[in-house]
mmCIF file of C-alpha atoms in Angstrom:
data_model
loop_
_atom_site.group_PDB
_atom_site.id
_atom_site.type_symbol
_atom_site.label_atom_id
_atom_site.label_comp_id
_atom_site.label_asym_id
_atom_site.label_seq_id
_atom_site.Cartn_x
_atom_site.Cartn_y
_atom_site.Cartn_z
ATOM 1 C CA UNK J 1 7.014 28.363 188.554
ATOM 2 C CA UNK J 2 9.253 25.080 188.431
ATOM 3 C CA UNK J 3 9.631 22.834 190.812
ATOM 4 C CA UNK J 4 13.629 21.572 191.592
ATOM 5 C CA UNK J 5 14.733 18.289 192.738
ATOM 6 C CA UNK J 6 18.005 17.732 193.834
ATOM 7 C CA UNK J 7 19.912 15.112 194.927
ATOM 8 C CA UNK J 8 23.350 16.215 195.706
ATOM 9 C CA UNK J 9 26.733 14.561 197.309
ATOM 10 C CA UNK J 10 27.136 15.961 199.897
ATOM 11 C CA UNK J 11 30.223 17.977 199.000
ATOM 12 C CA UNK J 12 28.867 19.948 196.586
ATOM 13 C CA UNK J 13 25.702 20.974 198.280
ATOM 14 C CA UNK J 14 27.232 24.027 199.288
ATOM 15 C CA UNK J 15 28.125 24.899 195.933
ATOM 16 C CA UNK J 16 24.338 23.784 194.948
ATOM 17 C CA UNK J 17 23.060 26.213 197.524
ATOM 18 C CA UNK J 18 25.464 29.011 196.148
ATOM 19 C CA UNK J 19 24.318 28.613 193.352
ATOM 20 C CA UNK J 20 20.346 28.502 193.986
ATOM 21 C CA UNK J 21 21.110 31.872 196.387
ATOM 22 C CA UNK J 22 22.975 33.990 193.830
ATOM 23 C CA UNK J 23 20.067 32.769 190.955
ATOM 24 C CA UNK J 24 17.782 35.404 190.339
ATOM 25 C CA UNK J 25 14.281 34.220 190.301
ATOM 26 C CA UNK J 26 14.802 31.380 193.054
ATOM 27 C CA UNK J 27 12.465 30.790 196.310
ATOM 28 C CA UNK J 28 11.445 28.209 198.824
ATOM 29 C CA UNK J 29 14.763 26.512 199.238
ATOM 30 C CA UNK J 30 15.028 23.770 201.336
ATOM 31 C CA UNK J 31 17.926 21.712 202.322
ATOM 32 C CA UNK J 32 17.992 18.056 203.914
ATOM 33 C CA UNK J 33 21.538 16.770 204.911
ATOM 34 C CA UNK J 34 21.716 12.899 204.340
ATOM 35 C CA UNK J 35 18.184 12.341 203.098
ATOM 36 C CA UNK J 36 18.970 10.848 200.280
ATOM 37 C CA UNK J 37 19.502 7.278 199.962
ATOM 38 C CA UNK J 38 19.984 6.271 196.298
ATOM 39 C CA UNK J 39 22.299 7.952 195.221
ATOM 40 C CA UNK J 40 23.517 8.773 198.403
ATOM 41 C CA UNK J 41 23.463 12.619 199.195
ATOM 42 C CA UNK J 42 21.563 15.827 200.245
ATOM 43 C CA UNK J 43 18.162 16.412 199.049
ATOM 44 C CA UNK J 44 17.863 20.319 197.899
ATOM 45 C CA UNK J 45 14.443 21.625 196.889
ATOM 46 C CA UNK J 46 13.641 24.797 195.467
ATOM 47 C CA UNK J 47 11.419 26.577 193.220
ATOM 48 C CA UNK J 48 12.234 29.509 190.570
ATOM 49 C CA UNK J 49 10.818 31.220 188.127
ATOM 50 C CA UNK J 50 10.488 29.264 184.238
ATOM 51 C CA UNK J 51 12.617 32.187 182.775
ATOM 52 C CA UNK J 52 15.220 31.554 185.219
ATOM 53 C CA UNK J 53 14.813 28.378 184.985
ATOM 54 C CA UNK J 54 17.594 27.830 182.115
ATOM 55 C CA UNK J 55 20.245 29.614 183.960
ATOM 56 C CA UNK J 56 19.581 27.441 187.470
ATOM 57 C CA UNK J 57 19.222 24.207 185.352
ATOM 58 C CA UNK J 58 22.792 25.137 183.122
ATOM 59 C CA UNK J 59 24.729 25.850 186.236
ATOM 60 C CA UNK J 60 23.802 22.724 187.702
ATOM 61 C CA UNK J 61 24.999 20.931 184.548
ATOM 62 C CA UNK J 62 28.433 22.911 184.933
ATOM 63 C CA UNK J 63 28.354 21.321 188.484
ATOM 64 C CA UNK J 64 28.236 17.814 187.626
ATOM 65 C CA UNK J 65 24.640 17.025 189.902
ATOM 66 C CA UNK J 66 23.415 15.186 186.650
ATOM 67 C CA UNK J 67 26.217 12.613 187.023
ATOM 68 C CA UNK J 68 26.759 12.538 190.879
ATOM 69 C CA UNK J 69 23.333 12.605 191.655
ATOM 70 C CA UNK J 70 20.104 13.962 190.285
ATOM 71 C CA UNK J 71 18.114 16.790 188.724
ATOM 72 C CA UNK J 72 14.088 16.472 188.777
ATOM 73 C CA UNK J 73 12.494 19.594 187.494
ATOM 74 C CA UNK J 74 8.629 19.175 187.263
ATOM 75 C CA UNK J 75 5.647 22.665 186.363
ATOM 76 C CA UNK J 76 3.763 24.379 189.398
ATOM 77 C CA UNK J 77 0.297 24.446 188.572
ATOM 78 C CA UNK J 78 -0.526 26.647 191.457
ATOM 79 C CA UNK J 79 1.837 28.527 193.905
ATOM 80 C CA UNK J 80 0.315 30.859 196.961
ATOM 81 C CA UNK J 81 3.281 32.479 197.919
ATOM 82 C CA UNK J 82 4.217 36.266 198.549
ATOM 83 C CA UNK J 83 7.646 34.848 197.638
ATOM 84 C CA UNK J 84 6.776 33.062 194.939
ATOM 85 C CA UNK J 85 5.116 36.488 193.020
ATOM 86 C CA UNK J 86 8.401 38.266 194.005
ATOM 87 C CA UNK J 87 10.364 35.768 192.299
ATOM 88 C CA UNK J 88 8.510 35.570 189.237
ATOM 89 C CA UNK J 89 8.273 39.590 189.595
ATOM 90 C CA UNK J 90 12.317 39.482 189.926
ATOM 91 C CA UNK J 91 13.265 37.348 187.059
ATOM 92 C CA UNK J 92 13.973 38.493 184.061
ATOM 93 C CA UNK J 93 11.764 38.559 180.599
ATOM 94 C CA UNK J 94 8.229 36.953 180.823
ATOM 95 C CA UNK J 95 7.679 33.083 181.632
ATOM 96 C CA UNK J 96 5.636 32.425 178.109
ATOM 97 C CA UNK J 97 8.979 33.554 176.593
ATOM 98 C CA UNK J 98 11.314 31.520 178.061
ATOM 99 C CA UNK J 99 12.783 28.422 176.816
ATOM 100 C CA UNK J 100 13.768 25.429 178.717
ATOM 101 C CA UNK J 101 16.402 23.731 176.527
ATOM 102 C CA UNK J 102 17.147 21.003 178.285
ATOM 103 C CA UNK J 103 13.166 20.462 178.977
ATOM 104 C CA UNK J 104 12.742 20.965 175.366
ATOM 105 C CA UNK J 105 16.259 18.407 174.279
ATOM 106 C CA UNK J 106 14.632 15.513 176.342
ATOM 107 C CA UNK J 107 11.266 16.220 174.902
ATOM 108 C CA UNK J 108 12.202 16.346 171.463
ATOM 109 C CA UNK J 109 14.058 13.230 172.128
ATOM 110 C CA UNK J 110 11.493 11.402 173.316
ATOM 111 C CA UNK J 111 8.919 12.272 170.861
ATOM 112 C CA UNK J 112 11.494 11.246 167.764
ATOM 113 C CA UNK J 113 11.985 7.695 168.755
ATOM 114 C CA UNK J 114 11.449 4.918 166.299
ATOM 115 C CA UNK J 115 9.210 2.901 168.904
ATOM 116 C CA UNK J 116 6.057 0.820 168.245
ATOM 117 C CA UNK J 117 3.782 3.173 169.687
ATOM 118 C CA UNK J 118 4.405 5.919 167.136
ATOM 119 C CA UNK J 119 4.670 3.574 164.172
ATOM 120 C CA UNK J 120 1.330 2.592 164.744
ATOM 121 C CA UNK J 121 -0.024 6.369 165.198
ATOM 122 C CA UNK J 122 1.859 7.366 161.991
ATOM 123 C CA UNK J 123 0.331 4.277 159.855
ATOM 124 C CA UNK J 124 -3.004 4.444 161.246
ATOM 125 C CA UNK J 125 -2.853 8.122 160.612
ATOM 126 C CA UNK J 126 -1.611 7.470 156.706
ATOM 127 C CA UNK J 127 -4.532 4.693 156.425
ATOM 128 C CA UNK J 128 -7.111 6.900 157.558
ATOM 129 C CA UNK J 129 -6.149 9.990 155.219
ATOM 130 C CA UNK J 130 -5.856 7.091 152.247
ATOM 131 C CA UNK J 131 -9.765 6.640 153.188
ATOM 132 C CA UNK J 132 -10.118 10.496 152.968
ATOM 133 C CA UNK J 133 -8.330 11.162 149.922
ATOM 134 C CA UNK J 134 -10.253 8.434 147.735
ATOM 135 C CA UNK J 135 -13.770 9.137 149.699
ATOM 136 C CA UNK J 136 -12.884 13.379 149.220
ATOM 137 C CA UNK J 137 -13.836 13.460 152.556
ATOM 138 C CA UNK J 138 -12.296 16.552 154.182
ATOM 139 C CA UNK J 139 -13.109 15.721 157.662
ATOM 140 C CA UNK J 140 -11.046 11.990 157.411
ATOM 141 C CA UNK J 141 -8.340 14.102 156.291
ATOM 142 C CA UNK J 142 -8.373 16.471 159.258
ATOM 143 C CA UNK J 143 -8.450 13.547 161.668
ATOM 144 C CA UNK J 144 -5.417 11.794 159.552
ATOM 145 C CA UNK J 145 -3.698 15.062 160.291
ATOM 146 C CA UNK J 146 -4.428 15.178 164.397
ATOM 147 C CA UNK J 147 -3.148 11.568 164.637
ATOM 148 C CA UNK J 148 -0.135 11.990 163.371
ATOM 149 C CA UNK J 149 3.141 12.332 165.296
ATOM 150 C CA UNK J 150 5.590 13.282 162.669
ATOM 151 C CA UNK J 151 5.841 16.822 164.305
ATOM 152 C CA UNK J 152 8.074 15.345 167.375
ATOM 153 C CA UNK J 153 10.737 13.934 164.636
ATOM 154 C CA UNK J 154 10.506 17.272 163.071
ATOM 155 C CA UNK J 155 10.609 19.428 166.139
ATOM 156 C CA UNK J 156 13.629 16.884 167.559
ATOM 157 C CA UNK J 157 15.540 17.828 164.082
ATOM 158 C CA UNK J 158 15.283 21.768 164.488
ATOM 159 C CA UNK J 159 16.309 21.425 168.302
ATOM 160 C CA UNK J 160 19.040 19.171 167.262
ATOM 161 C CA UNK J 161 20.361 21.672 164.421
ATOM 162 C CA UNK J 162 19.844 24.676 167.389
ATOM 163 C CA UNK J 163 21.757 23.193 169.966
ATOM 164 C CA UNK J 164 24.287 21.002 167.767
ATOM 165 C CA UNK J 165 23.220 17.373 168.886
ATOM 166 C CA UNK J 166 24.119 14.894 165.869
ATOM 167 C CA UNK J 167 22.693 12.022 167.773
ATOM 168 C CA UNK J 168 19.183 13.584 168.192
ATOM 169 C CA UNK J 169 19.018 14.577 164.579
ATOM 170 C CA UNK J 170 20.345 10.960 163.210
ATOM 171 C CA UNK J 171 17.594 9.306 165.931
ATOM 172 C CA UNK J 172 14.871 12.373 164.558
ATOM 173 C CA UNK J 173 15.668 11.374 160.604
ATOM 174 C CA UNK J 174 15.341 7.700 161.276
ATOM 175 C CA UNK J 175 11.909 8.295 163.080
ATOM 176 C CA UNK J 176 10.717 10.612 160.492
ATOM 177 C CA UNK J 177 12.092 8.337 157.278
ATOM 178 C CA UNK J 178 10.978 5.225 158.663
ATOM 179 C CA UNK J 179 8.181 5.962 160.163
ATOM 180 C CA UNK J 180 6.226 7.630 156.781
ATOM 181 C CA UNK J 181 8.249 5.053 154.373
ATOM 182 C CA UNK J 182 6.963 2.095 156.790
ATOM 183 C CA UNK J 183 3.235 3.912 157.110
ATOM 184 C CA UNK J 184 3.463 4.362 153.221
ATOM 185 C CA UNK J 185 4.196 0.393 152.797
ATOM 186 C CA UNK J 186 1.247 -0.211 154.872
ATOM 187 C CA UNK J 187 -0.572 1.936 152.980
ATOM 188 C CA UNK J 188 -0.289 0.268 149.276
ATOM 189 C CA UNK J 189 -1.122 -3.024 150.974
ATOM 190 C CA UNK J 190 -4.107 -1.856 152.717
ATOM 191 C CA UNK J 191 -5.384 0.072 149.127
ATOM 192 C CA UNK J 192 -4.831 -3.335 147.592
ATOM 193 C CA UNK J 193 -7.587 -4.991 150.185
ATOM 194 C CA UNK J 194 -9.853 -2.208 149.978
ATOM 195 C CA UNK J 195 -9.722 -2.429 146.091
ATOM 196 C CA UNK J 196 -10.420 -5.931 146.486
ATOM 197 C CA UNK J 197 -13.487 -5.454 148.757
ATOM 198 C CA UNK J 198 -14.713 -3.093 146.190
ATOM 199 C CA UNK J 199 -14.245 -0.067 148.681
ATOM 200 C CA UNK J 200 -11.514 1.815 146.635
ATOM 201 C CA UNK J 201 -11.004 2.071 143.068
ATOM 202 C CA UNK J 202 -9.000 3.560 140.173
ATOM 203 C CA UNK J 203 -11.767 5.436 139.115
ATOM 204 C CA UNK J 204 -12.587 7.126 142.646
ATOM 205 C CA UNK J 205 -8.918 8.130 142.664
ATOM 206 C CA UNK J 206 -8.885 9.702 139.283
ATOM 207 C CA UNK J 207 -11.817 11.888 139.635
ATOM 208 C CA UNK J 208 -12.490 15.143 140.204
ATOM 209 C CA UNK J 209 -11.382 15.718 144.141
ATOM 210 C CA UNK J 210 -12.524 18.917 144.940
ATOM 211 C CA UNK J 211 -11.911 18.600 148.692
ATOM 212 C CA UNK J 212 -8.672 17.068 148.481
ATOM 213 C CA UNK J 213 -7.118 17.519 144.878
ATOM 214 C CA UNK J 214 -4.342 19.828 147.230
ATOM 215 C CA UNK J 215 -2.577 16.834 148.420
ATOM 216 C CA UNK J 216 -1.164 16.211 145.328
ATOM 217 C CA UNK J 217 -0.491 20.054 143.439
ATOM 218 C CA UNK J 218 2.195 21.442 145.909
ATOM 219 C CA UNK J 219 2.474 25.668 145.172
ATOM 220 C CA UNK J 220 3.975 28.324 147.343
ATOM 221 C CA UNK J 221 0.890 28.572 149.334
ATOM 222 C CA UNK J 222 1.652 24.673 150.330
ATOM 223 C CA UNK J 223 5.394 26.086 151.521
ATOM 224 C CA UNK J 224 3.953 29.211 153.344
ATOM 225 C CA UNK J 225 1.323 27.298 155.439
ATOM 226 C CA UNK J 226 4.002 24.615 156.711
ATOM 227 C CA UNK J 227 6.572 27.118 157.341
ATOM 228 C CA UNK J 228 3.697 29.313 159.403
ATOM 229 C CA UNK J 229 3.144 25.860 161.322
ATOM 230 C CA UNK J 230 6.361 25.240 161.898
ATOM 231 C CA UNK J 231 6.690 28.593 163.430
ATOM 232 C CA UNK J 232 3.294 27.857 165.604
ATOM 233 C CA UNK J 233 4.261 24.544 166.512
ATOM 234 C CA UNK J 234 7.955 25.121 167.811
ATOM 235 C CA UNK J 235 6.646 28.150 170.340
ATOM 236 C CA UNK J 236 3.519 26.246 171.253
ATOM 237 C CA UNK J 237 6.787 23.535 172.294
ATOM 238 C CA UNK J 238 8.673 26.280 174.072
ATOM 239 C CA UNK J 239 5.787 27.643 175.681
ATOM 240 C CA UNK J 240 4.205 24.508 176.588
ATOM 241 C CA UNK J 241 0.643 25.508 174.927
ATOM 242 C CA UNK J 242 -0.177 21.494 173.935
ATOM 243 C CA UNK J 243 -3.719 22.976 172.513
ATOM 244 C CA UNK J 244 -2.063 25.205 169.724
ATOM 245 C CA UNK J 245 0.556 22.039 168.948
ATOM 246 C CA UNK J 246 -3.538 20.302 167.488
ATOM 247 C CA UNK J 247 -3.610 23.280 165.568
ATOM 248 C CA UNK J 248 -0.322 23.323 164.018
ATOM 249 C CA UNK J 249 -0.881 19.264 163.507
ATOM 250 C CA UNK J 250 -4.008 19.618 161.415
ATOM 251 C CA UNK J 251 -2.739 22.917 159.262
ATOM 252 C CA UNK J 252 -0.017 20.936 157.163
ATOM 253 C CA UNK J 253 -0.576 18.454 154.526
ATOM 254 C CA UNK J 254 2.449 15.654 155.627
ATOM 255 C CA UNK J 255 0.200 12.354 156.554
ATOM 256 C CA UNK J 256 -2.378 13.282 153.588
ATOM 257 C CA UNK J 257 0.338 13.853 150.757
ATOM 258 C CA UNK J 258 1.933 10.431 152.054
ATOM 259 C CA UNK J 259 -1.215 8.557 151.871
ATOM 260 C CA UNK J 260 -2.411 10.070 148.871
ATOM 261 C CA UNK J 261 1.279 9.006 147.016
ATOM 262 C CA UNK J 262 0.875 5.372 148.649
ATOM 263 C CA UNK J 263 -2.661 4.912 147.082
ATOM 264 C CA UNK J 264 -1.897 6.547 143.363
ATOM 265 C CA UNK J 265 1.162 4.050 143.432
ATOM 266 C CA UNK J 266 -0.862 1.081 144.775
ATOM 267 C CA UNK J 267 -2.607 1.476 140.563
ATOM 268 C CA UNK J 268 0.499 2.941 139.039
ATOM 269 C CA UNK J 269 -0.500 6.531 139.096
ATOM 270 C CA UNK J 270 2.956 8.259 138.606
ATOM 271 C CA UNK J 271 1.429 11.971 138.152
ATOM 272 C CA UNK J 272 -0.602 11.721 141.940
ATOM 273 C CA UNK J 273 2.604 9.944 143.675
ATOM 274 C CA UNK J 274 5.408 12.493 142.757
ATOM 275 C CA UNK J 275 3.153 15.112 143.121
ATOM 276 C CA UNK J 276 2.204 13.716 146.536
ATOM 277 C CA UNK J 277 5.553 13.002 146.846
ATOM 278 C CA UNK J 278 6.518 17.000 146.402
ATOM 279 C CA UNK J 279 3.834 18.295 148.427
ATOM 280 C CA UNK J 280 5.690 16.304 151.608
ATOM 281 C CA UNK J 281 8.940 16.818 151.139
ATOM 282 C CA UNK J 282 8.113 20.710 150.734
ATOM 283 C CA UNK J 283 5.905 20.752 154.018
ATOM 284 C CA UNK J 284 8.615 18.905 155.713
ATOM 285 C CA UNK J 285 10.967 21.272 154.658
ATOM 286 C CA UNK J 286 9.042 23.759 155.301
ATOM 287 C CA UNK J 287 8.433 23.050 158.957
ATOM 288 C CA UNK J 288 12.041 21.899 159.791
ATOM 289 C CA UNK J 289 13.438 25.212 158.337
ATOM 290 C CA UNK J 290 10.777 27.512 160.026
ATOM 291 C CA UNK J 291 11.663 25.563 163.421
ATOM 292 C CA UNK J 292 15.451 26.158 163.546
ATOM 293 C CA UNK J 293 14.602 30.027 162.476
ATOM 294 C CA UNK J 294 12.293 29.963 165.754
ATOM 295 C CA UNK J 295 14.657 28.582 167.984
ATOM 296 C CA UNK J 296 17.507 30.542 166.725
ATOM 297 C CA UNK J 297 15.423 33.443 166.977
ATOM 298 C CA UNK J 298 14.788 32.660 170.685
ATOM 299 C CA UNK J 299 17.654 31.662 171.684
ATOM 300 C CA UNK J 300 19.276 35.078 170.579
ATOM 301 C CA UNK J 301 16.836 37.618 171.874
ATOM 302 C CA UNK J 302 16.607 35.537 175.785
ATOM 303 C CA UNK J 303 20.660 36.139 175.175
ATOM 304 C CA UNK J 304 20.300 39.728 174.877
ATOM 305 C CA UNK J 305 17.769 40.413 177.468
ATOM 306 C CA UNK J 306 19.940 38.146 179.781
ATOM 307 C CA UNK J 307 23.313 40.727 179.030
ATOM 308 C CA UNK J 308 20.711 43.813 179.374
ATOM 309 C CA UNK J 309 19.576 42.690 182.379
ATOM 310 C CA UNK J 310 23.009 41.805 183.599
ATOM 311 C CA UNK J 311 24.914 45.179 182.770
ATOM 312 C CA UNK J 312 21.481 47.185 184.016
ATOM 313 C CA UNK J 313 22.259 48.856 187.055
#
């Protein structure tokens, strides 16, 4: 179940309520005139159902509440209420199906910003998989992968594509180009120092990496895993399942190909950075291009159960 907040003007509450009533899926509504203070209003709580949550949430777009007042829409761990099961019961589809796109918009936008926070994940992530790729240490490079955020930037660019919003696929692009060409940067300085302490070296790069020798040979397999992720990680989004988003983080080789193409250029290796450089643009591609399948996938079969359920007698 969701959880609505509303504060309304109070000439549209009516229309609010209308609304809320003739939404299938919708319980516990409560109404206080004039409790509002800032904005000045109605407060209108409710709860419905997370597959009708869409609908409720679209119609009060089409209403204008995000403008003249506001929409606060938080989960429902727990709900003991006959009412409750009857409106989950009455709603149509199943709640691990149903996608909240204006939940998932706002999420997507918020993970894809070019802030300090996730430069810092993103270059600590690269420097940490440059450790693993010239120690062949397998477990380094799993961590390198579970630290880094480039899969909000890459979600926020599907969603974007999906729902047609240009300025959350430039803000996604800028996060996801800046954010690995700033983390690669990094990354050639900080194999420069730990040549110079004596803890990397030309010669550890060039040998045989049985462990991690992948990062740099991209193949079809390479395409086939990302574009599986990308197909885990935007329902594990949708669905809200944060534990299978880990998974889908440490299945793709993004953060390891960067790091590995930041420390063959730090000694001129042309051969490891462009095939590096290969292996992450095809993962990226990969992922993006599985994630707007996904979503477009979604969105069309929650259409057609909502015009089945609709026209059904």
């Amino acid at each position: 179940m969701l959880h609505l907040r509303l504060i309304t003007p109070s000439d549209r509450t009516d229309d609010v309520v209308r609304l809320i009533e003739h939404t299938v899926g919708t319980t516990h509504l409560a109404v206080l005139p004039g409790a509002a203070r800032d904005p000045a209003g109605d407060l209108v709580l409710c709860d419905v159902a997370r597959e009708a949550g869409d609908e409720l949430l679209s119609g009060l777009r089409r209403l204008g509440i995000e403008d003249t007042g506001s929409i606060a829409v938080e989960a429902v761990d727990l709900s003991l209420s006959k009412r409750a099961d009857r409106a989950e019961k009455d709603a149509p589809g199943e709640a691990a199906d149903a996608v909240l796109w204006e939940h998932l918009t706002d999420a997507t936008h918020e993970e894809s910003t070019l802030s300090v926070t996730y430069l810092a994940f993103i270059t600590l992530a690269t420097m940490i998989a440059a450790c693993g790729v010239v120690l062949d240490n397998a477990i380094l490079i799993v961590g390198a992968m579970a630290v880094g955020p480039e899969f909000g930037p890459l979600a926020g660019i599907s969603t974007a594509v999906v729902q047609r919003a240009p300025r959350l696929a430039l803000r996604s692009l800028i996060a996801l180009i800046a954010g690995f060409a700033a983390a690669m940067a990094v990354t050639v300085g900080f194999s420069w120092f730990m040549d110079a302490l004596g803890l990397f070296s030309e010669a550890r790069l060039e040998a045989d990496r049985p462990n991690t020798a992948f990062v740099y040979a991209p193949d079809w397999f390479s395409f086939i895993v990302a574009v599986l992720a990308g197909v885990a990680g935007t329902l594990s989004l949708t669905a809200a399942k944060s534990g299978a988003l880990v998974g889908v983080a440490i299945s793709v080789t993004t953060v390891p190909a960067a790091a590995n193409a930041a420390v063959a250029l730090s000694y001129g290796d042309t051969r490891q950075t462009w095939g590096s450089t290969e292996q992450l643009l095809l993962n990226l591609l990969g992922i993006i291009l599985a994630g707007v399948l996904t979503l477009l996938a979604q969105k069309a079969l929650w259409s057609a159960r909502r015009r089945r359920t609709r026209t059904a007698p």
